[in-house]
Structure formats: C-alpha cells, structure tokens
XYZ file of C-alpha atoms in Angstrom:
335
model
C 13.099 -19.005 -22.802
C 16.802 -18.470 -22.187
C 17.758 -20.220 -18.960
C 21.448 -19.389 -19.102
C 22.572 -17.362 -16.127
C 25.115 -14.567 -16.527
C 27.704 -15.603 -13.961
C 29.073 -12.070 -13.770
C 25.685 -10.759 -12.711
C 26.147 -11.862 -9.108
C 29.117 -9.501 -8.863
C 27.583 -6.734 -10.978
C 24.430 -6.311 -8.908
C 26.156 -5.927 -5.526
C 28.712 -3.537 -7.076
C 25.908 -1.419 -8.469
C 24.076 -1.513 -5.168
C 27.230 -0.601 -3.227
C 27.890 2.399 -5.446
C 24.364 3.654 -5.054
C 24.280 2.959 -1.332
C 27.076 5.490 -0.861
C 24.270 8.026 -1.266
C 22.226 7.855 1.968
C 19.036 8.726 0.035
C 19.408 5.875 -2.454
C 19.058 2.572 -0.643
C 18.961 0.694 2.624
C 22.183 -0.808 3.994
C 21.508 -4.375 5.080
C 23.721 -7.402 5.618
C 23.290 -10.025 2.909
C 21.264 -12.989 4.213
C 22.830 -16.454 4.083
C 22.734 -18.145 0.659
C 20.079 -20.839 0.240
C 19.350 -23.727 -2.109
C 16.552 -23.397 -4.672
C 13.877 -25.515 -2.939
C 14.529 -24.016 0.483
C 14.308 -20.502 -0.976
C 11.029 -21.230 -2.762
C 9.506 -22.777 0.369
C 10.543 -19.791 2.484
C 9.118 -17.355 -0.081
C 5.752 -19.123 -0.022
C 5.654 -19.287 3.758
C 6.074 -15.539 4.230
C 4.732 -14.036 0.985
C 2.236 -16.526 -0.457
C 2.186 -18.624 -3.608
C 4.565 -17.633 -6.428
C 5.873 -19.547 -9.453
C 9.548 -19.361 -10.442
C 10.753 -19.604 -14.038
C 13.978 -19.193 -15.974
C 16.736 -20.739 -13.869
C 17.856 -24.297 -13.277
C 17.940 -25.278 -9.581
C 21.651 -26.123 -9.850
C 22.391 -22.590 -11.133
C 20.211 -20.836 -8.571
C 21.716 -18.077 -6.419
C 19.618 -16.484 -3.739
C 18.806 -15.776 -0.112
C 15.798 -14.700 1.888
C 15.273 -13.456 5.427
C 12.070 -12.577 7.280
C 12.255 -9.871 9.938
C 10.447 -6.824 11.301
C 11.020 -3.112 10.642
C 9.200 -0.731 13.021
C 6.680 -3.496 13.676
C 6.023 -4.122 9.971
C 6.743 -7.558 8.506
C 9.788 -7.297 6.224
C 11.338 -9.705 3.716
C 14.897 -9.209 2.486
C 15.285 -11.389 -0.628
C 17.719 -11.852 -3.504
C 17.705 -14.278 -6.436
C 18.734 -14.725 -10.065
C 15.360 -16.128 -11.185
C 14.245 -14.683 -14.518
C 10.532 -14.553 -13.713
C 8.617 -14.684 -10.425
C 4.865 -14.743 -10.990
C 1.715 -14.713 -8.876
C -1.393 -15.809 -10.781
C -5.134 -15.481 -10.199
C -5.115 -19.098 -9.034
C -2.372 -18.345 -6.488
C -4.415 -15.416 -5.160
C -7.502 -17.613 -4.752
C -5.651 -20.459 -3.065
C -3.676 -18.617 -0.391
C -6.050 -15.723 0.352
C -3.256 -13.291 1.235
C -4.636 -9.833 2.155
C -1.776 -7.377 2.170
C 0.085 -4.693 0.216
C 3.844 -4.668 0.069
C 6.220 -1.804 -0.604
C 9.114 -3.184 -2.650
C 12.390 -1.290 -2.168
C 15.018 -2.134 -4.774
C 18.434 -2.747 -3.154
C 20.356 -4.288 -6.048
C 19.989 -4.957 -9.775
C 16.959 -4.038 -11.860
C 13.425 -5.483 -11.844
C 10.407 -5.053 -14.094
C 7.052 -5.315 -12.302
C 3.796 -5.914 -14.174
C 0.478 -5.431 -12.342
C -2.883 -3.935 -13.311
C -1.704 -3.648 -16.953
C 1.094 -1.334 -15.805
C 4.769 -2.018 -16.484
C 7.266 -0.422 -14.065
C 11.047 -0.503 -14.118
C 12.805 -0.459 -10.736
C 16.435 0.506 -10.279
C 18.357 0.715 -7.019
C 16.691 3.259 -4.728
C 13.243 3.007 -6.365
C 10.108 1.756 -4.610
C 6.910 0.136 -5.900
C 3.648 -0.721 -4.178
C 2.191 -4.149 -4.988
C -1.212 -5.625 -4.123
C -0.969 -9.286 -3.070
C -4.682 -9.793 -3.871
C -4.000 -9.324 -7.597
C -1.753 -11.131 -10.079
C 1.757 -9.737 -10.452
C 4.902 -10.616 -12.408
C 8.507 -9.748 -11.485
C 11.113 -10.028 -14.290
C 14.857 -9.665 -13.716
C 16.500 -10.864 -16.948
C 18.468 -13.644 -15.203
C 20.561 -11.228 -13.188
C 20.890 -11.237 -9.434
C 18.489 -8.742 -7.889
C 17.832 -7.866 -4.280
C 14.902 -6.154 -2.634
C 13.396 -5.423 0.749
C 9.614 -5.659 0.971
C 7.489 -4.295 3.808
C 4.067 -5.881 4.266
C 0.956 -3.997 5.399
C -2.518 -5.453 6.119
C -4.573 -4.386 3.117
C -7.593 -3.000 4.948
C -5.433 -1.153 7.467
C -3.603 0.756 4.740
C -6.826 1.541 2.860
C -8.470 2.766 6.067
C -5.508 4.970 6.909
C -5.272 6.513 3.439
C -9.016 6.761 2.888
C -8.755 5.162 -0.561
C -7.146 2.300 -2.439
C -3.606 3.356 -3.388
C -2.097 2.961 -6.830
C -0.339 -0.372 -7.304
C 1.866 -1.721 -10.051
C 3.670 1.613 -10.324
C 7.122 2.684 -9.175
C 8.394 5.940 -7.716
C 11.919 7.158 -8.262
C 14.334 7.522 -5.371
C 14.823 11.264 -5.894
C 11.423 12.322 -4.513
C 11.305 13.792 -0.970
C 8.779 11.190 0.246
C 10.919 8.379 -1.149
C 14.032 9.715 0.562
C 12.230 9.980 3.890
C 10.832 6.461 3.512
C 14.273 4.983 2.843
C 15.792 6.875 5.786
C 13.066 5.657 8.121
C 13.480 2.052 6.997
C 17.267 2.404 7.175
C 16.992 3.302 10.865
C 14.643 0.375 11.486
C 16.997 -2.066 9.764
C 19.988 -0.724 11.685
C 18.417 -1.624 14.996
C 16.816 1.607 16.140
C 13.530 -0.293 16.452
C 14.395 -2.172 19.678
C 15.921 0.993 21.165
C 12.786 3.011 20.377
C 10.078 0.438 21.048
C 7.737 3.039 22.518
C 7.921 5.031 19.265
C 7.212 2.022 17.041
C 3.453 2.655 16.551
C 4.144 6.260 15.569
C 6.845 5.170 13.123
C 4.342 2.780 11.515
C 1.940 5.689 11.047
C 4.778 7.707 9.494
C 5.446 4.894 7.016
C 1.734 4.755 6.138
C 1.709 8.522 5.576
C 4.779 8.354 3.313
C 3.163 5.590 1.269
C 0.145 7.857 0.967
C 2.355 10.683 -0.298
C 3.840 8.316 -2.888
C 0.864 6.240 -4.014
C -2.425 7.815 -2.900
C -2.415 10.620 -5.456
C -2.700 9.041 -8.914
C -1.815 11.114 -11.960
C -5.335 11.788 -13.144
C -6.031 13.472 -16.481
C -6.772 17.169 -16.278
C -10.406 17.951 -15.542
C -11.859 19.574 -18.643
C -15.642 19.790 -18.402
C -17.501 22.322 -16.280
C -19.612 19.560 -14.692
C -16.541 17.603 -13.606
C -14.963 20.696 -12.088
C -18.180 21.461 -10.255
C -18.523 17.905 -8.947
C -14.931 17.973 -7.732
C -15.699 21.230 -5.894
C -18.783 19.658 -4.276
C -16.746 16.670 -3.113
C -14.141 18.980 -1.579
C -16.867 20.835 0.342
C -18.187 17.545 1.722
C -14.696 16.339 2.678
C -14.056 19.583 4.555
C -17.364 19.551 6.479
C -18.326 15.859 6.825
C -17.756 15.959 10.605
C -20.790 18.208 10.956
C -23.702 15.787 11.594
C -26.185 18.431 10.430
C -24.569 18.938 7.027
C -27.180 18.363 4.314
C -27.240 18.495 0.509
C -29.153 21.784 0.426
C -26.359 23.514 2.342
C -23.695 22.145 -0.003
C -25.733 23.050 -3.096
C -26.106 26.616 -1.805
C -22.388 26.896 -1.082
C -21.587 25.571 -4.572
C -24.082 28.004 -6.145
C -26.327 25.377 -7.740
C -29.790 23.942 -7.156
C -30.414 20.900 -4.976
C -31.830 19.077 -7.986
C -28.665 19.712 -10.024
C -26.476 18.526 -7.138
C -28.429 15.273 -6.968
C -28.117 14.877 -10.739
C -24.324 15.252 -10.567
C -24.203 12.255 -8.224
C -26.772 10.220 -10.187
C -24.926 10.386 -13.513
C -21.881 8.975 -11.681
C -23.881 6.042 -10.275
C -23.687 7.484 -6.789
C -25.757 9.581 -4.394
C -25.267 12.233 -1.733
C -26.059 9.704 0.991
C -23.624 7.090 -0.306
C -20.791 9.584 -0.796
C -20.926 11.309 2.586
C -21.417 7.985 4.384
C -18.331 6.631 2.618
C -16.272 9.702 3.594
C -17.384 9.441 7.227
C -16.717 5.707 7.473
C -13.278 6.062 5.874
C -12.394 8.733 8.442
C -13.705 6.575 11.285
C -11.652 3.655 9.965
C -8.482 5.752 10.112
C -9.228 6.877 13.669
C -9.967 3.311 14.774
C -6.799 2.014 13.141
C -4.801 4.662 14.999
C -6.641 3.758 18.237
C -5.664 0.096 17.852
C -2.107 0.822 16.768
C -1.412 3.198 19.652
C -3.469 1.102 22.109
C -5.442 4.078 23.382
C -8.764 3.864 25.198
C -10.574 6.456 23.144
C -14.307 5.654 23.323
C -15.735 4.398 20.054
C -18.699 6.712 20.519
C -16.260 9.650 20.507
C -14.855 8.434 17.187
C -18.389 8.152 15.819
C -19.167 11.760 16.771
C -15.820 12.974 15.360
C -16.715 11.312 12.058
C -20.066 13.058 11.673
C -22.405 10.443 13.184
C -24.848 11.572 15.871
C -25.973 8.023 16.742
C -23.253 5.504 17.804
C -25.636 2.580 17.222
C -26.291 3.660 13.635
C -22.545 4.188 13.199
C -21.746 0.671 14.451
C -24.337 -0.862 12.117
C -23.066 1.025 9.049
C -19.440 0.301 9.959
C -20.061 -3.454 10.192
C -21.889 -3.374 6.863
C -18.947 -1.596 5.228
C -15.962 -3.394 6.787
C -17.447 -6.750 7.818
C -16.591 -6.416 11.526
C -17.575 -4.181 14.460
C -15.689 -0.924 15.092
C -13.950 -2.328 18.167
C -12.236 -5.022 16.090
C -10.905 -2.625 13.459
C -7.132 -2.431 13.087
C -6.458 -5.562 15.175
C -4.852 -7.534 12.316
C-alpha cells in the first residue's frame, strides 16, 4: 500500500470545495475545525462515531481535524483527514453496539464508500446514507477530504420512513431533495438553530422526510409478471385503508377482482400472510406517530394513536408493539 501523501492535496481539496461552495446548492459553508494530531483525532472519532481502523498514512504525515456539534438537534460531526482508508469491520460493529444511521455530506475532496456490496463515489455536494450497524469502508486515495455527518437513531429513522432505507449509495447534489437538505443543514450550521429553538423538532422531521425522498425509494427492477403487479396492487390497497379496523382480506380480494384463496396464495408464496403484512403496516404507522409525539413533546393519548393506526383494542396494540419494537409504545422515540 502506498503511504506517501500528496502534499499538494491539502491545498487542492479546499480549493475545490471553495469553488463548489460558491453555488449555494452544492455544499455547506463551515469554518474549518482546529488541526489535530493523529492519536487525538482517532480517539475523538471513536468517541463520537464508534470503532474505526485507519490505514495508509504515517502519524507524522497526518493532517486532519474533527469537531462534534449539533445541527437542528441532530448530532453532527465535521471531520477532515488525509487517511487513505477508514474502515469499520464486523468486529467493530459487535464491540461498540452503535445503533444509528449517518448522512455523509461531502464538503471537500472525493471519497469512495463501500457498504452492502455497493461502491459509491462522492464528490463535493453529494450525500450518502451509511448504516453504522454494518461494515463500511471509506477510501480517499491519500488526499485531504472533508465531510459533515449527521447521526440519526436507527430505529427512529426506520419508524419515520416505514422501512429500512437504502445505505451504501450516494445521491448527487443536483436533485431537488439534495438541494433542500443542504440548504436546511446550511442554516443549522450558520446558527439559525439557537434562534429558532422552538422550530427545531419540526426541522428534524423535515430532515427525516428529505432523507426519505433520497433513500427510501430504491431503484427496483421493473415489475414484469402479472402476479407481481397484482400483489403490488393489493399492497397499495392495504396501505391506503389500513386505518380501517374492519378491513379484512375478503374486502381487499373483492376490490382487486380476485378470490380470497388466490389473495392468500399471493402472500404465501412470498413467505408472508395477510395478517403479518397488515399488522406490519399498522405498527410502522404507529411508530411514526409515536416518534413524532416524542419529538414534538405532545400529550396525544397512545390509545388515540392505536385507533388511528387501525387497532380497535389499545391493549392488543401495546402487546403487538412491544413484540415488534422491544419496548412499550410510551417509550418509543425517546432515544
């Protein structure tokens, strides 16, 4: 492995970042944190992000800085370094037990991210979503790179989106959702957070929604078979009407124009069932409502959330919720 550092890279990366930052949609303007020595930087990284291994630079040639802060109530880490490879292994994941996603916003230089067998290239203005519960590798070719990462409790983001988002992929800075995300973070970094403290919970929800727009809609292959199209239609009917506690499979089968037996078969061949699917949809919706309740500190009765999610028995709801999430509804979203 080549451990020689390109000494011009420290100047090249900021120049590139400065040029791109002249476009307000491209990147977030932030003051460069104070430079740190190698060991101090590594210790700070582990304290705020978890266990990572560094490769490809001698400590005496290390250039980097790191700062931990908050943006709209979300934990944020502004970091730069000229390390060739920063890696998080399965062993690291097991040892530190970190449970969060982080949105990585590229502020300077270029980075390659490898996660879930996906390889993504990030340039200035791009954003990637990374899962801290899975191994990941960051490669920067011994050039100084800088990024801002926002951390989100894993279960909170899943509950809000209603599914596990794509990770290990990057989204280019030209998309509308990406531009809005960078603008929102820009305002948080520039100090609007303290001036708008009462709006902070709503801004967090806006960030969650923008992440959903970027990463909750994977590029799935086109549906080709009639059965797959029909099953997708059935799922859409359920997702539109799940709040009705009296909704039953016979009604959905009739609306889809098929027999009850065929509807049940469509679930069976996919190792699922009507009961499992609609319960999952209802619990995901309840999780989002409870997360919002905790974030906004409202006093909405949990029974009201149960009814709004399609449950007609709050006790049954509480039992199923604990089975699914591992804690009672009242504790949801209090990370």
